Amino acid sequence: MINQNGFGNQQFGWNGSVQQYGQPNYPNFNVQPVAQAPKMIPGRIVKNPSEIRPNEVPMDGGISCFPTEDMKYIYVKQWNSDGTIFTAKYERTNDIPTEEAQKPSFEQAIMERLDNIEKMLTKKTPTAKKGADVNE
Amino acid sequence: MSNNPIYNFAMSMIQRNPQIARNPRAQQLISVIQNGDSEQGEQIAMNLCETYGTTKEQAISDAKNFFKIR
């Protein structure tokens, strides 16, 4: 959770010490370190981006993330300084075949070349016979 | 600083609020108020109304209710 006390991760408190004459009149503050909780990104899973309300976006300049139920999109929202909300839409890309996936495998490449050689040989064979006939 | 003591008091209170002091968006709004740029201020207010899906009149009415202003 975000620290809401407005003092960062420090806690201040009066230590109750008795002031002595000749010392300046400053209060003694005890600074006690407090374990900082991990900062969470606000947001929730949504069916439709239209159901995201403006008050779900933090006004401290931070972002909030709204993944869709089908996990296809993530909407990231942030307040602009002009009072509007900026929305970024991220789309899942692992459904689209990558360049690597489109490349033929080594085996496919070899088989393709063998097929080409075979085709060339089968084409040449009848002409060779024809030539032999002429010579006879 | 303005000659209006209520304005000065309100600005002082707002600026001393640690949640506002650490908020970059709020700081930008405060600078607009301090510069007296009413046109930009109105534009921001209108954008906020539009973003929240409310009208200017409704927003003024809500603000008056919140601050208990007749």
Tab-separated table of C-alpha atoms in Angstrom:
chain	number	residue	atom	x	y	z
A	1	MET	CA	0.000	0.000	0.000
A	2	ILE	CA	1.058	3.549	-0.608
A	3	ASN	CA	2.024	5.422	2.512
A	4	GLN	CA	-0.819	7.867	3.048
A	5	ASN	CA	0.461	9.749	6.080
A	6	GLY	CA	2.237	12.275	3.907
A	7	PHE	CA	5.613	11.926	5.578
A	8	GLY	CA	7.231	9.416	3.278
A	9	ASN	CA	8.537	6.471	5.206
A	10	GLN	CA	9.454	8.380	8.347
A	11	GLN	CA	7.435	8.645	11.517
A	12	PHE	CA	7.766	11.633	13.721
A	13	GLY	CA	6.933	11.783	17.378
A	14	TRP	CA	7.612	13.890	20.434
A	15	ASN	CA	10.049	12.057	22.680
A	16	GLY	CA	8.935	13.883	25.803
A	17	SER	CA	12.402	15.020	26.891
A	18	VAL	CA	12.629	17.874	29.386
A	19	GLN	CA	14.072	21.070	27.984
A	20	GLN	CA	17.016	22.593	29.804
A	21	TYR	CA	17.921	26.251	30.051
A	22	GLY	CA	20.412	27.498	27.519
A	23	GLN	CA	19.256	25.132	24.798
A	24	PRO	CA	17.315	26.313	21.781
A	25	ASN	CA	13.597	25.668	21.891
A	26	TYR	CA	13.464	23.013	19.188
A	27	PRO	CA	11.375	19.892	19.618
A	28	ASN	CA	13.239	16.613	19.495
A	29	PHE	CA	11.964	14.373	16.751
A	30	ASN	CA	12.583	10.677	16.754
A	31	VAL	CA	13.035	9.349	13.257
A	32	GLN	CA	12.083	5.713	13.201
A	33	PRO	CA	12.623	3.811	10.005
A	34	VAL	CA	9.535	1.933	8.866
A	35	ALA	CA	9.713	-0.974	6.434
A	36	GLN	CA	8.528	0.340	3.086
A	37	ALA	CA	5.736	-1.698	1.578
A	38	PRO	CA	6.116	-2.522	-2.118
A	39	LYS	CA	4.309	-0.001	-4.273
A	40	MET	CA	1.348	-1.508	-6.064
A	41	ILE	CA	0.118	-0.409	-9.472
A	42	PRO	CA	-3.574	0.409	-9.159
A	43	GLY	CA	-6.022	-1.178	-11.543
A	44	ARG	CA	-8.312	-4.132	-12.056
A	45	ILE	CA	-9.478	-6.603	-14.684
A	46	VAL	CA	-12.193	-5.173	-16.913
A	47	LYS	CA	-14.618	-6.566	-19.489
A	48	ASN	CA	-14.723	-3.362	-21.470
A	49	PRO	CA	-12.545	-0.226	-21.320
A	50	SER	CA	-15.677	1.922	-21.121
A	51	GLU	CA	-16.336	0.656	-17.606
A	52	ILE	CA	-13.156	2.309	-16.278
A	53	ARG	CA	-14.171	5.323	-14.191
A	54	PRO	CA	-11.980	8.463	-13.988
A	55	ASN	CA	-11.681	8.171	-10.220
A	56	GLU	CA	-9.923	4.826	-10.685
A	57	VAL	CA	-6.962	6.701	-12.156
A	58	PRO	CA	-4.693	8.217	-9.487
A	59	MET	CA	-4.367	11.995	-9.607
A	60	ASP	CA	-0.786	11.939	-8.326
A	61	GLY	CA	0.608	11.467	-11.819
A	62	GLY	CA	0.865	7.708	-11.477
A	63	ILE	CA	-0.543	5.138	-13.870
A	64	SER	CA	-3.226	2.509	-13.494
A	65	CYS	CA	-3.463	-0.697	-15.518
A	66	PHE	CA	-6.629	-2.415	-16.694
A	67	PRO	CA	-6.144	-5.790	-18.395
A	68	THR	CA	-9.187	-7.186	-20.199
A	69	GLU	CA	-10.784	-10.459	-19.117
A	70	ASP	CA	-9.645	-12.280	-22.252
A	71	MET	CA	-6.081	-11.002	-21.634
A	72	LYS	CA	-5.904	-9.606	-25.166
A	73	TYR	CA	-5.451	-5.969	-24.202
A	74	ILE	CA	-4.082	-3.884	-21.371
A	75	TYR	CA	-5.283	-0.317	-21.000
A	76	VAL	CA	-2.908	1.993	-19.136
A	77	LYS	CA	-4.338	5.303	-17.986
A	78	GLN	CA	-2.789	8.454	-16.584
A	79	TRP	CA	-4.086	11.953	-15.878
A	80	ASN	CA	-2.719	14.721	-18.085
A	81	SER	CA	-2.000	18.120	-16.598
A	82	ASP	CA	-4.832	19.632	-18.685
A	83	GLY	CA	-7.535	17.592	-16.924
A	84	THR	CA	-7.834	14.867	-19.536
A	85	ILE	CA	-6.890	11.196	-19.209
A	86	PHE	CA	-4.286	9.668	-21.497
A	87	THR	CA	-4.954	6.055	-22.462
A	88	ALA	CA	-2.410	3.647	-23.917
A	89	LYS	CA	-3.658	0.338	-25.337
A	90	TYR	CA	-1.337	-2.666	-25.387
A	91	GLU	CA	-2.248	-5.735	-27.412
A	92	ARG	CA	-1.119	-9.328	-26.939
A	93	THR	CA	1.157	-10.316	-29.791
A	94	ASN	CA	1.957	-13.998	-29.232
A	95	ASP	CA	-0.931	-15.044	-31.538
A	96	ILE	CA	0.747	-13.440	-34.519
A	97	PRO	CA	3.408	-15.689	-36.134
A	98	THR	CA	6.817	-14.195	-35.677
A	99	GLU	CA	9.516	-13.991	-38.322
A	100	GLU	CA	11.269	-16.913	-36.667
A	101	ALA	CA	8.163	-19.063	-36.865
A	102	GLN	CA	7.628	-18.221	-40.539
A	103	LYS	CA	11.151	-19.386	-41.481
A	104	PRO	CA	11.287	-22.975	-42.795
A	105	SER	CA	13.076	-25.434	-40.587
A	106	PHE	CA	16.403	-27.012	-41.619
A	107	GLU	CA	14.672	-30.274	-42.551
A	108	GLN	CA	12.076	-28.443	-44.653
A	109	ALA	CA	14.795	-26.513	-46.470
A	110	ILE	CA	16.728	-29.733	-47.276
A	111	MET	CA	13.579	-31.488	-48.475
A	112	GLU	CA	12.708	-28.532	-50.672
A	113	ARG	CA	16.143	-28.600	-52.282
A	114	LEU	CA	15.937	-32.371	-52.822
A	115	ASP	CA	12.550	-31.894	-54.468
A	116	ASN	CA	14.035	-29.274	-56.771
A	117	ILE	CA	16.913	-31.596	-57.752
A	118	GLU	CA	14.479	-34.430	-58.336
A	119	LYS	CA	12.344	-32.233	-60.575
A	120	MET	CA	15.410	-31.165	-62.567
A	121	LEU	CA	16.493	-34.770	-63.028
A	122	THR	CA	13.054	-35.956	-64.126
A	123	LYS	CA	12.911	-33.153	-66.675
A	124	LYS	CA	16.340	-34.039	-68.129
A	125	THR	CA	15.697	-37.776	-68.467
A	126	PRO	CA	13.283	-37.678	-71.480
A	127	THR	CA	15.521	-35.274	-73.456
A	128	ALA	CA	18.484	-37.580	-72.889
A	129	LYS	CA	16.447	-40.468	-74.291
A	130	LYS	CA	15.415	-38.336	-77.219
A	131	GLY	CA	19.048	-37.510	-77.933
A	132	ALA	CA	19.947	-41.180	-77.762
A	133	ASP	CA	17.234	-41.963	-80.305
A	134	VAL	CA	18.633	-39.415	-82.728
A	135	ASN	CA	22.115	-40.836	-82.457
A	136	GLU	CA	20.838	-44.294	-83.219
B	1	MET	CA	0.707	36.985	-3.154
B	2	SER	CA	-2.739	38.454	-3.517
B	3	ASN	CA	-4.323	41.254	-1.472
B	4	ASN	CA	-7.194	38.921	-0.697
B	5	PRO	CA	-6.518	37.382	2.743
B	6	ILE	CA	-8.923	34.482	2.142
B	7	TYR	CA	-7.122	33.642	-1.095
B	8	ASN	CA	-3.752	33.796	0.667
B	9	PHE	CA	-4.989	31.638	3.530
B	10	ALA	CA	-6.457	29.067	1.147
B	11	MET	CA	-3.310	28.957	-0.983
B	12	SER	CA	-1.124	28.602	2.082
B	13	MET	CA	-3.258	25.719	3.355
B	14	ILE	CA	-3.236	23.996	-0.030
B	15	GLN	CA	0.513	24.336	-0.502
B	16	ARG	CA	1.304	23.080	3.001
B	17	ASN	CA	-0.717	19.940	2.483
B	18	PRO	CA	1.970	17.258	1.987
B	19	GLN	CA	-0.229	15.240	-0.356
B	20	ILE	CA	-0.535	18.245	-2.642
B	21	ALA	CA	3.117	19.218	-2.228
B	22	ARG	CA	4.189	15.785	-3.508
B	23	ASN	CA	1.664	15.700	-6.330
B	24	PRO	CA	3.050	16.995	-9.646
B	25	ARG	CA	-0.440	17.323	-11.176
B	26	ALA	CA	-1.648	19.424	-8.236
B	27	GLN	CA	1.476	21.577	-8.460
B	28	GLN	CA	0.693	22.350	-12.092
B	29	LEU	CA	-2.853	23.360	-11.166
B	30	ILE	CA	-1.580	25.562	-8.331
B	31	SER	CA	0.829	27.295	-10.699
B	32	VAL	CA	-2.094	28.026	-13.042
B	33	ILE	CA	-4.034	29.564	-10.120
B	34	GLN	CA	-1.020	31.578	-8.977
B	35	ASN	CA	-0.334	32.882	-12.477
B	36	GLY	CA	-3.919	34.071	-12.671
B	37	ASP	CA	-4.325	32.418	-16.056
B	38	SER	CA	-8.115	32.209	-15.904
B	39	GLU	CA	-8.441	31.009	-19.496
B	40	GLN	CA	-6.174	28.007	-18.908
B	41	GLY	CA	-7.846	27.376	-15.563
B	42	GLU	CA	-11.263	27.328	-17.192
B	43	GLN	CA	-10.010	24.999	-19.905
B	44	ILE	CA	-8.642	22.561	-17.317
B	45	ALA	CA	-11.920	22.754	-15.379
B	46	MET	CA	-13.927	22.079	-18.549
B	47	ASN	CA	-11.678	19.127	-19.421
B	48	LEU	CA	-12.132	17.718	-15.930
B	49	CYS	CA	-15.915	18.042	-16.254
B	50	GLU	CA	-15.818	16.280	-19.599
B	51	THR	CA	-13.588	13.501	-18.284
B	52	TYR	CA	-15.886	12.920	-15.304
B	53	GLY	CA	-18.918	13.064	-17.603
B	54	THR	CA	-20.550	15.993	-15.869
B	55	THR	CA	-21.592	19.501	-16.836
B	56	LYS	CA	-20.091	22.772	-15.632
B	57	GLU	CA	-23.336	23.641	-13.822
B	58	GLN	CA	-23.499	20.265	-12.085
B	59	ALA	CA	-19.844	20.536	-11.035
B	60	ILE	CA	-20.414	24.022	-9.558
B	61	SER	CA	-23.497	22.761	-7.731
B	62	ASP	CA	-21.565	19.747	-6.358
B	63	ALA	CA	-18.698	22.002	-5.242
B	64	LYS	CA	-21.116	24.365	-3.469
B	65	ASN	CA	-22.720	21.423	-1.696
B	66	PHE	CA	-19.335	20.037	-0.692
B	67	PHE	CA	-18.128	23.351	0.752
B	68	LYS	CA	-21.601	24.114	2.132
B	69	ILE	CA	-21.856	27.352	0.160
B	70	ARG	CA	-25.359	28.753	-0.444
